[in-house]
PDB file of C-alpha atoms (C1' of nucleotides) in Angstrom:
ATOM      1  CA  MET A   7       5.171  -1.520   1.170  1.00 72.00           C
ATOM      2  CA  PRO A   8       4.458  -0.178  -2.186  1.00 87.00           C
ATOM      3  CA  GLU A   9       2.586   2.941  -2.087  1.00 92.00           C
ATOM      4  CA  LEU A  10       1.701   5.779  -4.322  1.00 94.00           C
ATOM      5  CA  PRO A  11       5.307   6.826  -5.670  1.00 94.00           C
ATOM      6  CA  GLU A  12       6.308   2.982  -6.221  1.00 93.00           C
ATOM      7  CA  ILE A  13       3.133   2.281  -7.918  1.00 93.00           C
ATOM      8  CA  LEU A  14       2.948   5.675  -9.911  1.00 94.00           C
ATOM      9  CA  ASN A  15       6.142   4.764 -11.318  1.00 94.00           C
ATOM     10  CA  ARG A  16       5.537   1.047 -12.088  1.00 94.00           C
ATOM     11  CA  ALA A  17       2.375   1.773 -13.920  1.00 94.00           C
ATOM     12  CA  LYS A  18       4.747   4.140 -16.011  1.00 95.00           C
ATOM     13  CA  GLU A  19       7.409   1.751 -16.392  1.00 95.00           C
ATOM     14  CA  MET A  20       4.806  -1.069 -17.426  1.00 95.00           C
ATOM     15  CA  LYS A  21       2.843   1.653 -19.943  1.00 96.00           C
ATOM     16  CA  GLU A  22       6.044   2.367 -21.812  1.00 96.00           C
ATOM     17  CA  ALA A  23       7.279  -1.446 -21.906  1.00 96.00           C
ATOM     18  CA  LEU A  24       4.349  -3.383 -22.390  1.00 97.00           C
ATOM     19  CA  THR A  25       1.700  -1.395 -24.126  1.00 97.00           C
ATOM     20  CA  GLY A  26       0.970  -3.521 -27.371  1.00 97.00           C
ATOM     21  CA  LYS A  27       2.371  -6.883 -26.174  1.00 98.00           C
ATOM     22  CA  THR A  28      -0.394 -10.118 -26.386  1.00 98.00           C
ATOM     23  CA  ILE A  29      -0.870 -12.213 -23.534  1.00 97.00           C
ATOM     24  CA  THR A  30       0.129 -16.061 -25.228  1.00 97.00           C
ATOM     25  CA  GLY A  31       0.404 -17.653 -21.790  1.00 96.00           C
ATOM     26  CA  ILE A  32      -0.777 -17.610 -18.219  1.00 95.00           C
ATOM     27  CA  GLU A  33       0.801 -19.409 -15.505  1.00 92.00           C
ATOM     28  CA  ILE A  34      -1.000 -19.054 -12.082  1.00 90.00           C
ATOM     29  CA  LEU A  35       0.982 -20.466  -8.961  1.00 86.00           C
ATOM     30  CA  GLN A  36      -1.341 -18.584  -6.293  1.00 84.00           C
ATOM     31  CA  PRO A  37      -4.964 -19.065  -7.282  1.00 85.00           C
ATOM     32  CA  LYS A  38      -5.927 -17.576  -4.127  1.00 84.00           C
ATOM     33  CA  CYS A  39      -4.770 -13.964  -5.297  1.00 87.00           C
ATOM     34  CA  LEU A  40      -7.549 -14.071  -8.031  1.00 90.00           C
ATOM     35  CA  ASN A  41     -10.885 -12.770  -7.789  1.00 91.00           C
ATOM     36  CA  VAL A  42     -12.208 -15.463 -10.145  1.00 90.00           C
ATOM     37  CA  PRO A  43     -11.576 -19.140 -10.683  1.00 89.00           C
ATOM     38  CA  GLU A  44      -8.268 -20.040 -11.934  1.00 90.00           C
ATOM     39  CA  ASP A  45      -9.530 -21.010 -15.698  1.00 91.00           C
ATOM     40  CA  ALA A  46     -11.707 -18.487 -16.271  1.00 92.00           C
ATOM     41  CA  PHE A  47      -8.719 -16.021 -15.333  1.00 93.00           C
ATOM     42  CA  THR A  48      -6.860 -17.611 -17.947  1.00 94.00           C
ATOM     43  CA  ALA A  49      -9.328 -18.008 -20.520  1.00 95.00           C
ATOM     44  CA  ALA A  50     -10.427 -14.389 -20.105  1.00 95.00           C
ATOM     45  CA  LEU A  51      -6.950 -13.026 -20.774  1.00 96.00           C
ATOM     46  CA  HIS A  52      -5.422 -15.422 -23.011  1.00 96.00           C
ATOM     47  CA  GLY A  53      -4.640 -13.602 -26.335  1.00 97.00           C
ATOM     48  CA  ALA A  54      -5.603 -10.207 -24.822  1.00 97.00           C
ATOM     49  CA  ARG A  55      -3.715  -7.264 -26.267  1.00 98.00           C
ATOM     50  CA  LEU A  56      -2.428  -4.499 -23.411  1.00 97.00           C
ATOM     51  CA  ILE A  57      -3.521  -1.098 -24.440  1.00 97.00           C
ATOM     52  CA  ASP A  58      -2.981   0.800 -21.700  1.00 97.00           C
ATOM     53  CA  ILE A  59      -1.508   1.024 -17.995  1.00 96.00           C
ATOM     54  CA  THR A  60      -2.472   3.398 -15.316  1.00 95.00           C
ATOM     55  CA  TYR A  61      -2.770   3.559 -11.505  1.00 95.00           C
ATOM     56  CA  ARG A  62      -5.069   4.646  -8.824  1.00 94.00           C
ATOM     57  CA  GLY A  63      -3.808   4.688  -5.264  1.00 93.00           C
ATOM     58  CA  LYS A  64      -1.713   1.494  -4.791  1.00 93.00           C
ATOM     59  CA  TRP A  65      -3.545  -0.112  -7.737  1.00 94.00           C
ATOM     60  CA  ILE A  66      -2.261  -0.874 -10.891  1.00 94.00           C
ATOM     61  CA  PHE A  67      -5.110  -0.788 -13.963  1.00 95.00           C
ATOM     62  CA  THR A  68      -4.021  -2.702 -17.083  1.00 96.00           C
ATOM     63  CA  GLU A  69      -6.500  -2.185 -19.504  1.00 96.00           C
ATOM     64  CA  THR A  70      -6.466  -4.935 -22.652  1.00 97.00           C
ATOM     65  CA  SER A  71      -8.435  -5.929 -25.336  1.00 97.00           C
ATOM     66  CA  LYS A  72     -10.253  -8.540 -23.351  1.00 96.00           C
ATOM     67  CA  GLY A  73     -11.077  -6.498 -20.260  1.00 96.00           C
ATOM     68  CA  TRP A  74      -9.258  -5.360 -17.154  1.00 95.00           C
ATOM     69  CA  LEU A  75      -6.089  -6.860 -15.162  1.00 95.00           C
ATOM     70  CA  LEU A  76      -5.920  -5.070 -12.006  1.00 94.00           C
ATOM     71  CA  PHE A  77      -2.845  -5.609  -9.183  1.00 93.00           C
ATOM     72  CA  CYS A  78      -2.850  -4.744  -5.513  1.00 92.00           C
ATOM     73  CA  MET A  79       0.630  -5.162  -4.516  1.00 91.00           C
ATOM     74  CA  GLY A  80      -0.393  -5.774  -1.007  1.00 87.00           C
ATOM     75  CA  MET A  81       2.803  -5.408   1.542  1.00 83.00           C
ATOM     76  CA  GLY A  82       5.340  -5.963  -0.804  1.00 84.00           C
ATOM     77  CA  GLY A  83       6.388  -7.772  -4.019  1.00 86.00           C
ATOM     78  CA  GLU A  84       8.069  -7.507  -7.566  1.00 89.00           C
ATOM     79  CA  ILE A  85       6.550  -6.997 -11.125  1.00 93.00           C
ATOM     80  CA  LEU A  86       9.325  -8.086 -13.179  1.00 93.00           C
ATOM     81  CA  LEU A  87      10.159  -7.852 -17.065  1.00 94.00           C
ATOM     82  CA  VAL A  88      12.204 -11.033 -17.902  1.00 93.00           C
ATOM     83  CA  SER A  89      13.000 -13.121 -20.304  1.00 93.00           C
ATOM     84  CA  ARG A  90      12.089 -16.953 -20.240  1.00 91.00           C
ATOM     85  CA  GLU A  91      15.802 -17.917 -19.541  1.00 89.00           C
ATOM     86  CA  SER A  92      15.983 -15.695 -16.476  1.00 87.00           C
ATOM     87  CA  LEU A  93      12.571 -16.161 -14.676  1.00 87.00           C
ATOM     88  CA  PRO A  94      12.878 -15.412 -10.758  1.00 85.00           C
ATOM     89  CA  GLU A  95      12.574 -18.183  -8.228  1.00 81.00           C
ATOM     90  CA  LYS A  96       9.654 -16.226  -6.429  1.00 83.00           C
ATOM     91  CA  ARG A  97       6.986 -15.566  -8.485  1.00 86.00           C
ATOM     92  CA  ARG A  98       3.203 -15.702  -8.111  1.00 87.00           C
ATOM     93  CA  LEU A  99       2.031 -15.520 -11.934  1.00 91.00           C
ATOM     94  CA  LEU A 100       3.584 -15.237 -14.760  1.00 93.00           C
ATOM     95  CA  PHE A 101       2.321 -13.723 -18.516  1.00 95.00           C
ATOM     96  CA  ASP A 102       3.993 -15.067 -21.475  1.00 96.00           C
ATOM     97  CA  PHE A 103       4.226 -12.578 -24.231  1.00 97.00           C
ATOM     98  CA  ASP A 104       3.748 -12.652 -27.977  1.00 97.00           C
ATOM     99  CA  ASP A 105       7.352 -11.119 -28.321  1.00 96.00           C
ATOM    100  CA  GLY A 106       9.213 -14.346 -26.011  1.00 95.00           C
ATOM    101  CA  THR A 107       9.118 -11.745 -23.098  1.00 96.00           C
ATOM    102  CA  CYS A 108       7.364 -12.285 -19.733  1.00 94.00           C
ATOM    103  CA  LEU A 109       6.022 -10.624 -16.652  1.00 95.00           C
ATOM    104  CA  SER A 110       6.656 -12.195 -13.453  1.00 93.00           C
ATOM    105  CA  VAL A 111       4.692 -11.188 -10.662  1.00 93.00           C
ATOM    106  CA  ASN A 112       5.338 -12.066  -6.831  1.00 90.00           C
ATOM    107  CA  PHE A 113       3.955 -10.410  -3.832  1.00 84.00           C
ATOM    108  CA  TRP A 114       3.381 -11.651  -0.387  1.00 76.00           C
ATOM    109  CA  TRP A 115      -0.182 -12.875   0.725  1.00 72.00           C
ATOM    110  CA  PHE A 116      -1.987 -10.017   0.682  1.00 79.00           C
ATOM    111  CA  GLY A 117      -1.510  -8.916  -2.766  1.00 87.00           C
ATOM    112  CA  TYR A 118      -4.340  -9.349  -5.836  1.00 90.00           C
ATOM    113  CA  ALA A 119      -4.719  -9.957  -9.284  1.00 92.00           C
ATOM    114  CA  HIS A 120      -8.199  -9.725 -10.561  1.00 93.00           C
ATOM    115  CA  TYR A 121      -9.872  -9.470 -13.573  1.00 94.00           C
ATOM    116  CA  VAL A 122     -12.665  -7.467 -14.395  1.00 94.00           C
ATOM    117  CA  PRO A 123     -14.622  -7.203 -17.926  1.00 95.00           C
ATOM    118  CA  ALA A 124     -14.572  -4.723 -20.001  1.00 94.00           C
ATOM    119  CA  GLY A 125     -17.111  -1.739 -19.236  1.00 92.00           C
ATOM    120  CA  MET A 126     -17.696  -3.308 -15.910  1.00 92.00           C
ATOM    121  CA  LEU A 127     -14.723  -1.636 -13.526  1.00 92.00           C
ATOM    122  CA  GLU A 128     -17.955   0.134 -11.408  1.00 89.00           C
ATOM    123  CA  GLY A 129     -18.778  -3.350 -10.263  1.00 89.00           C
ATOM    124  CA  HIS A 130     -15.214  -4.016  -8.813  1.00 92.00           C
ATOM    125  CA  ALA A 131     -15.663  -2.981  -4.744  1.00 89.00           C
ATOM    126  CA  MET A 132     -11.963  -2.733  -3.991  1.00 91.00           C
ATOM    127  CA  THR A 133     -11.352  -0.237  -6.701  1.00 93.00           C
ATOM    128  CA  ALA A 134     -14.650   1.386  -7.383  1.00 92.00           C
ATOM    129  CA  LYS A 135     -14.828   2.853  -3.830  1.00 91.00           C
ATOM    130  CA  LEU A 136     -10.976   4.652  -3.969  1.00 93.00           C
ATOM    131  CA  GLY A 137     -11.091   7.969  -3.595  1.00 93.00           C
ATOM    132  CA  PRO A 138      -8.848  10.444  -5.716  1.00 94.00           C
ATOM    133  CA  ASN A 139      -4.913  10.225  -5.874  1.00 95.00           C
ATOM    134  CA  ALA A 140      -3.380  12.071  -2.993  1.00 95.00           C
ATOM    135  CA  ILE A 141      -1.176  14.097  -5.445  1.00 95.00           C
ATOM    136  CA  ASP A 142      -4.319  15.088  -7.192  1.00 95.00           C
ATOM    137  CA  LEU A 143      -5.992  16.908  -4.663  1.00 94.00           C
ATOM    138  CA  SER A 144      -6.268  20.439  -3.819  1.00 94.00           C
ATOM    139  CA  SER A 145      -6.522  22.118  -0.359  1.00 95.00           C
ATOM    140  CA  GLU A 146      -9.954  22.808  -1.292  1.00 94.00           C
ATOM    141  CA  ASN A 147     -10.580  19.283  -2.080  1.00 94.00           C
ATOM    142  CA  LEU A 148      -9.370  18.012   1.155  1.00 95.00           C
ATOM    143  CA  ARG A 149     -11.133  20.858   3.355  1.00 95.00           C
ATOM    144  CA  GLU A 150     -14.527  19.540   1.704  1.00 94.00           C
ATOM    145  CA  MET A 151     -13.437  15.952   2.638  1.00 94.00           C
ATOM    146  CA  LEU A 152     -12.438  16.908   6.005  1.00 95.00           C
ATOM    147  CA  ASP A 153     -15.509  18.765   6.654  1.00 92.00           C
ATOM    148  CA  GLY A 154     -17.772  17.348   9.037  1.00 90.00           C
ATOM    149  CA  ARG A 155     -15.846  14.377   9.926  1.00 91.00           C
ATOM    150  CA  ARG A 156     -14.659  13.123  13.001  1.00 88.00           C
ATOM    151  CA  GLY A 157     -11.695  11.190  14.282  1.00 90.00           C
ATOM    152  CA  GLY A 158      -8.096  11.025  13.668  1.00 92.00           C
ATOM    153  CA  ILE A 159      -6.329  12.708  11.067  1.00 94.00           C
ATOM    154  CA  LYS A 160      -3.629   9.781  10.343  1.00 94.00           C
ATOM    155  CA  SER A 161      -6.492   7.079   9.985  1.00 92.00           C
ATOM    156  CA  PHE A 162      -8.121   9.472   7.653  1.00 94.00           C
ATOM    157  CA  LEU A 163      -5.124   9.835   5.419  1.00 95.00           C
ATOM    158  CA  LEU A 164      -4.648   6.088   5.323  1.00 94.00           C
ATOM    159  CA  ASN A 165      -8.056   5.148   4.373  1.00 93.00           C
ATOM    160  CA  GLN A 166      -7.971   4.505   0.860  1.00 93.00           C
ATOM    161  CA  SER A 167     -11.770   5.499   0.173  1.00 93.00           C
ATOM    162  CA  ARG A 168     -10.777   8.973   1.225  1.00 93.00           C
ATOM    163  CA  VAL A 169      -7.428   9.537  -0.231  1.00 94.00           C
ATOM    164  CA  ALA A 170      -5.536   7.024  -2.577  1.00 94.00           C
ATOM    165  CA  GLY A 171      -1.937   6.147  -2.120  1.00 94.00           C
ATOM    166  CA  ILE A 172      -0.822   7.174   0.874  1.00 94.00           C
ATOM    167  CA  GLY A 173       0.480   3.865   3.286  1.00 92.00           C
ATOM    168  CA  ASN A 174       2.059   3.988   6.799  1.00 91.00           C
ATOM    169  CA  ALA A 175       5.557   4.457   5.361  1.00 91.00           C
ATOM    170  CA  TYR A 176       5.179   8.145   4.052  1.00 93.00           C
ATOM    171  CA  VAL A 177       2.538   9.024   6.521  1.00 94.00           C
ATOM    172  CA  HIS A 178       4.982   9.646   9.266  1.00 94.00           C
ATOM    173  CA  ASP A 179       6.825  12.203   7.485  1.00 94.00           C
ATOM    174  CA  ILE A 180       3.608  13.919   6.027  1.00 95.00           C
ATOM    175  CA  LEU A 181       1.934  14.411   9.526  1.00 95.00           C
ATOM    176  CA  PHE A 182       5.585  15.659  10.747  1.00 95.00           C
ATOM    177  CA  MET A 183       5.884  18.109   7.863  1.00 96.00           C
ATOM    178  CA  ALA A 184       2.169  19.276   8.592  1.00 96.00           C
ATOM    179  CA  ARG A 185       3.169  19.364  12.402  1.00 96.00           C
ATOM    180  CA  LEU A 186      -0.308  17.121  13.419  1.00 95.00           C
ATOM    181  CA  HIS A 187      -0.212  14.712  15.898  1.00 94.00           C
ATOM    182  CA  PRO A 188      -1.493  11.088  14.134  1.00 93.00           C
ATOM    183  CA  LEU A 189      -4.338  11.121  16.775  1.00 93.00           C
ATOM    184  CA  ARG A 190      -5.340  14.734  16.124  1.00 94.00           C
ATOM    185  CA  SER A 191      -8.821  15.052  15.591  1.00 93.00           C
ATOM    186  CA  ILE A 192     -10.012  16.414  12.534  1.00 94.00           C
ATOM    187  CA  ASN A 193     -12.784  18.128  13.798  1.00 92.00           C
ATOM    188  CA  THR A 194     -10.350  20.631  15.773  1.00 94.00           C
ATOM    189  CA  LEU A 195      -7.897  21.480  11.971  1.00 95.00           C
ATOM    190  CA  ILE A 196      -8.069  24.758  11.257  1.00 94.00           C
ATOM    191  CA  ASP A 197      -7.881  26.008   7.526  1.00 95.00           C
ATOM    192  CA  THR A 198      -3.866  26.791   7.431  1.00 96.00           C
ATOM    193  CA  GLU A 199      -3.444  23.416   9.032  1.00 96.00           C
ATOM    194  CA  VAL A 200      -5.558  21.733   6.198  1.00 96.00           C
ATOM    195  CA  ASN A 201      -3.397  23.809   3.819  1.00 96.00           C
ATOM    196  CA  GLY A 202      -0.101  23.056   5.422  1.00 96.00           C
ATOM    197  CA  LEU A 203      -1.334  19.442   5.394  1.00 96.00           C
ATOM    198  CA  MET A 204      -2.307  19.244   1.556  1.00 96.00           C
ATOM    199  CA  GLU A 205       1.636  20.798   1.243  1.00 96.00           C
ATOM    200  CA  ALA A 206       2.878  18.085   3.499  1.00 96.00           C
ATOM    201  CA  ILE A 207       1.121  15.436   0.990  1.00 96.00           C
ATOM    202  CA  HIS A 208       3.247  17.031  -2.092  1.00 96.00           C
ATOM    203  CA  ARG A 209       6.411  17.279   0.172  1.00 95.00           C
ATOM    204  CA  GLY A 210       6.035  13.628   1.450  1.00 94.00           C
ATOM    205  CA  LEU A 211       5.211  12.081  -2.111  1.00 94.00           C
ATOM    206  CA  GLN A 212       6.778  13.844  -4.807  1.00 95.00           C
ATOM    207  CA  PRO A 213      10.750  13.226  -3.572  1.00 94.00           C
ATOM    208  CA  SER A 214      10.395   9.642  -3.903  1.00 94.00           C
ATOM    209  CA  ILE A 215       8.044   9.766  -7.296  1.00 94.00           C
ATOM    210  CA  ASP A 216      10.749  11.823  -8.529  1.00 95.00           C
ATOM    211  CA  LYS A 217      13.485   9.108  -7.254  1.00 93.00           C
ATOM    212  CA  GLY A 218      11.853   6.110  -8.700  1.00 92.00           C
ATOM    213  CA  GLY A 219      10.265   5.105  -5.608  1.00 92.00           C
ATOM    214  CA  ALA A 220      11.555   3.759  -2.140  1.00 90.00           C
ATOM    215  CA  PHE A 221      14.801   1.876  -1.928  1.00 88.00           C
ATOM    216  CA  TYR A 222      13.063  -0.973  -0.526  1.00 85.00           C
ATOM    217  CA  GLU A 223      11.141  -1.679  -3.930  1.00 87.00           C
ATOM    218  CA  VAL A 224      12.274  -2.699  -7.268  1.00 89.00           C
ATOM    219  CA  GLY A 225      10.828  -1.382 -10.566  1.00 91.00           C
ATOM    220  CA  LEU A 226       9.889  -3.352 -13.634  1.00 93.00           C
ATOM    221  CA  HIS A 227      13.832  -3.855 -14.505  1.00 92.00           C
ATOM    222  CA  GLY A 228      14.936  -4.946 -11.138  1.00 89.00           C
ATOM    223  CA  GLN A 229      16.161  -1.410 -10.252  1.00 89.00           C
ATOM    224  CA  LYS A 230      16.095  -0.317  -6.722  1.00 88.00           C
ATOM    225  CA  GLY A 231      14.281   2.940  -5.744  1.00 90.00           C
ATOM    226  CA  ARG A 232      16.577   5.971  -5.393  1.00 91.00           C
ATOM    227  CA  PHE A 233      14.632   7.388  -2.237  1.00 92.00           C
ATOM    228  CA  SER A 234      16.576   6.557   0.442  1.00 90.00           C
ATOM    229  CA  MET A 235      16.157   6.497   4.419  1.00 89.00           C
ATOM    230  CA  GLU A 236      18.189   9.737   4.224  1.00 90.00           C
ATOM    231  CA  ASP A 237      15.308  11.094   2.439  1.00 93.00           C
ATOM    232  CA  ILE A 238      13.191  10.378   5.477  1.00 92.00           C
ATOM    233  CA  LEU A 239      12.747  12.885   8.553  1.00 94.00           C
ATOM    234  CA  ILE A 240      10.934  11.153  11.056  1.00 92.00           C
ATOM    235  CA  GLY A 241       9.841   7.816   9.705  1.00 92.00           C
ATOM    236  CA  TYR A 242      11.427   4.740  11.388  1.00 90.00           C
ATOM    237  CA  ARG A 243      14.067   6.758  13.484  1.00 91.00           C
ATOM    238  CA  GLU A 244      13.214   6.300  16.729  1.00 90.00           C
ATOM    239  CA  GLY A 245      15.381   7.510  19.577  1.00 90.00           C
ATOM    240  CA  GLU A 246      16.725  10.062  16.653  1.00 91.00           C
ATOM    241  CA  SER A 247      16.995  13.541  16.974  1.00 93.00           C
ATOM    242  CA  CYS A 248      13.859  15.734  15.382  1.00 95.00           C
ATOM    243  CA  PRO A 249      15.985  17.496  12.548  1.00 94.00           C
ATOM    244  CA  ASP A 250      13.759  20.628  13.476  1.00 95.00           C
ATOM    245  CA  CYS A 251      13.861  21.034  17.342  1.00 96.00           C
ATOM    246  CA  GLY A 252      16.093  18.252  18.125  1.00 94.00           C
ATOM    247  CA  ALA A 253      14.129  16.110  20.609  1.00 94.00           C
ATOM    248  CA  ALA A 254      14.118  12.765  20.669  1.00 93.00           C
ATOM    249  CA  ILE A 255      11.590  10.762  18.323  1.00 93.00           C
ATOM    250  CA  LYS A 256       9.094   8.633  19.579  1.00 91.00           C
ATOM    251  CA  LYS A 257       7.381   5.652  18.262  1.00 91.00           C
ATOM    252  CA  ILE A 258       3.881   5.377  19.557  1.00 90.00           C
ATOM    253  CA  LYS A 259       1.055   2.888  18.901  1.00 87.00           C
ATOM    254  CA  THR A 260      -1.649   4.557  16.995  1.00 88.00           C
ATOM    255  CA  GLY A 261      -4.342   2.130  17.038  1.00 83.00           C
ATOM    256  CA  SER A 262      -3.435  -0.895  14.939  1.00 82.00           C
ATOM    257  CA  THR A 263      -0.335   0.806  13.598  1.00 88.00           C
ATOM    258  CA  SER A 264       2.892   2.570  14.943  1.00 90.00           C
ATOM    259  CA  SER A 265       3.382   5.909  14.499  1.00 92.00           C
ATOM    260  CA  PHE A 266       7.221   7.893  14.874  1.00 93.00           C
ATOM    261  CA  ILE A 267       6.639  11.380  15.913  1.00 93.00           C
ATOM    262  CA  CYS A 268       8.337  14.456  17.543  1.00 94.00           C
ATOM    263  CA  PRO A 269       6.523  14.983  20.700  1.00 93.00           C
ATOM    264  CA  VAL A 270       7.341  18.560  20.717  1.00 95.00           C
ATOM    265  CA  CYS A 271       6.843  19.578  17.119  1.00 96.00           C
ATOM    266  CA  GLN A 272       3.850  17.292  17.148  1.00 95.00           C
ATOM    267  CA  PRO A 273       2.133  17.859  20.356  1.00 93.00           C
ATOM    268  CA  LEU A 274      -1.685  16.257  21.040  1.00 88.00           C
ATOM    269  CA  GLU A 275      -3.269  18.819  22.786  1.00 75.00           C
TER     270      GLU A 275
ATOM    271  C1'  DC B  21      14.780 -21.482  17.706  1.00 92.21           C
ATOM    272  C1'  DG B  22      10.990 -18.845  18.351  1.00 92.21           C
ATOM    273  C1'  DG B  23       8.306 -15.114  19.124  1.00 92.21           C
ATOM    274  C1'  DG B  24       7.137 -10.682  18.278  1.00 92.21           C
ATOM    275  C1'  DC B  25       6.441  -6.993  14.713  1.00 92.21           C
ATOM    276  C1'  DT B  26       5.302  -5.065  10.277  1.00 92.21           C
ATOM    277  C1'  DG B  27       2.684  -3.983   6.237  1.00 92.21           C
ATOM    278  C1'  DT B  28      -2.801  -4.031   3.340  1.00 92.21           C
ATOM    279  C1'  DT B  29      -7.241  -4.754   3.167  1.00 92.21           C
ATOM    280  C1'  DG B  30     -11.640  -6.422   4.072  1.00 92.21           C
ATOM    281  C1'  DA B  31     -15.314  -8.743   7.220  1.00 92.21           C
ATOM    282  C1'  DC B  32     -17.037  -8.246  11.567  1.00 92.21           C
ATOM    283  C1'  DT B  33     -18.570  -6.525  15.764  1.00 92.21           C
ATOM    284  C1'  DC B  34     -19.833  -3.076  19.387  1.00 92.21           C
TER     285       DC B  34
ATOM    286  C1'  DA C  28     -19.566   7.082  11.283  1.00 92.21           C
ATOM    287  C1'  DG C  29     -15.996   5.340  13.724  1.00 92.21           C
ATOM    288  C1'  DA C  30     -13.133   2.596  16.663  1.00 92.21           C
ATOM    289  C1'  DG C  31     -11.186  -1.950  17.650  1.00 92.21           C
ATOM    290  C1'  DT C  32      -9.861  -6.754  16.409  1.00 92.21           C
ATOM    291  C1'  DC C  33      -8.677 -10.615  13.374  1.00 92.21           C
ATOM    292  C1'  DA C  34      -7.190 -13.251   9.447  1.00 92.21           C
ATOM    293  C1'  DA C  35      -3.746 -13.882   5.747  1.00 92.21           C
ATOM    294  C1'  DC C  36       2.245 -14.071   5.141  1.00 92.21           C
ATOM    295  C1'  DA C  37       7.456 -13.732   4.741  1.00 92.21           C
ATOM    296  C1'  DG C  38      11.232 -11.919   6.180  1.00 92.21           C
ATOM    297  C1'  DC C  39      14.034 -10.106   9.818  1.00 92.21           C
ATOM    298  C1'  DC C  40      15.181  -8.856  14.276  1.00 92.21           C
ATOM    299  C1'  DC C  41      16.479  -9.937  18.876  1.00 92.21           C
TER     300       DC C  41
END
DNA sequence: CGGGCTGTTGACTC
DNA sequence: AGAGTCAACAGCCC
């Protein structure tokens, strides 16, 4: 599940390694992940030179001389820089470059590779509505965004059009560090809790950013992320002891997702 | 062997 | 506005 730490790192690696390369061939093994017909996609990007690679939330933005190439990795996948001689078996898309290297892209069904003409990003619905990157927010921003809103804090954090980049893997520890129950109503939060939440977002994401992302994802050169299970406090630790109070960590259903909480540190009043 | 679960997102309904 | 459900898939666990 690539979320902000993984996507940030992958975009950075891609910028360093791919800028300046020109696409000389495109192989599409799963046309359904595209937003335009296969031949239109190929025609649009053939001969495109890569200018810059950035990210927003869980999306990677590749700026080329012929428009935008956007990736969303869905629930997992790899973007690998390889040679023609060592192509991974599992791939959905393959880009050949003018220097003989290849970019192999694989993801589960939910992944997207979208083409958007230059200057037309505003018209791309899935990225145009993304909120600001989670790590770029200030407490003041967050307070303004929460103001007047109802509903649970977890679904707010997971809603990419509010805050971009947080997914279900990191949200457990973020809420634990903020001492907030996932179903806590936004309109009951006081200022100190919002400040604490902002701090928890940084404390929840930055260590993984610094370690090249989570252990279950790989980077552009196939290397594993160094943010390991030992770095996770509460998430996926059902039945283990809360690191703060020792109570048993519980797994609960919160809408359509599961949540891991300490029932003592994160009460729902 | 098979059923259940996980994860992202948009579409859809209430 | 927000909550709930569904659909799409591979891989893992029991």
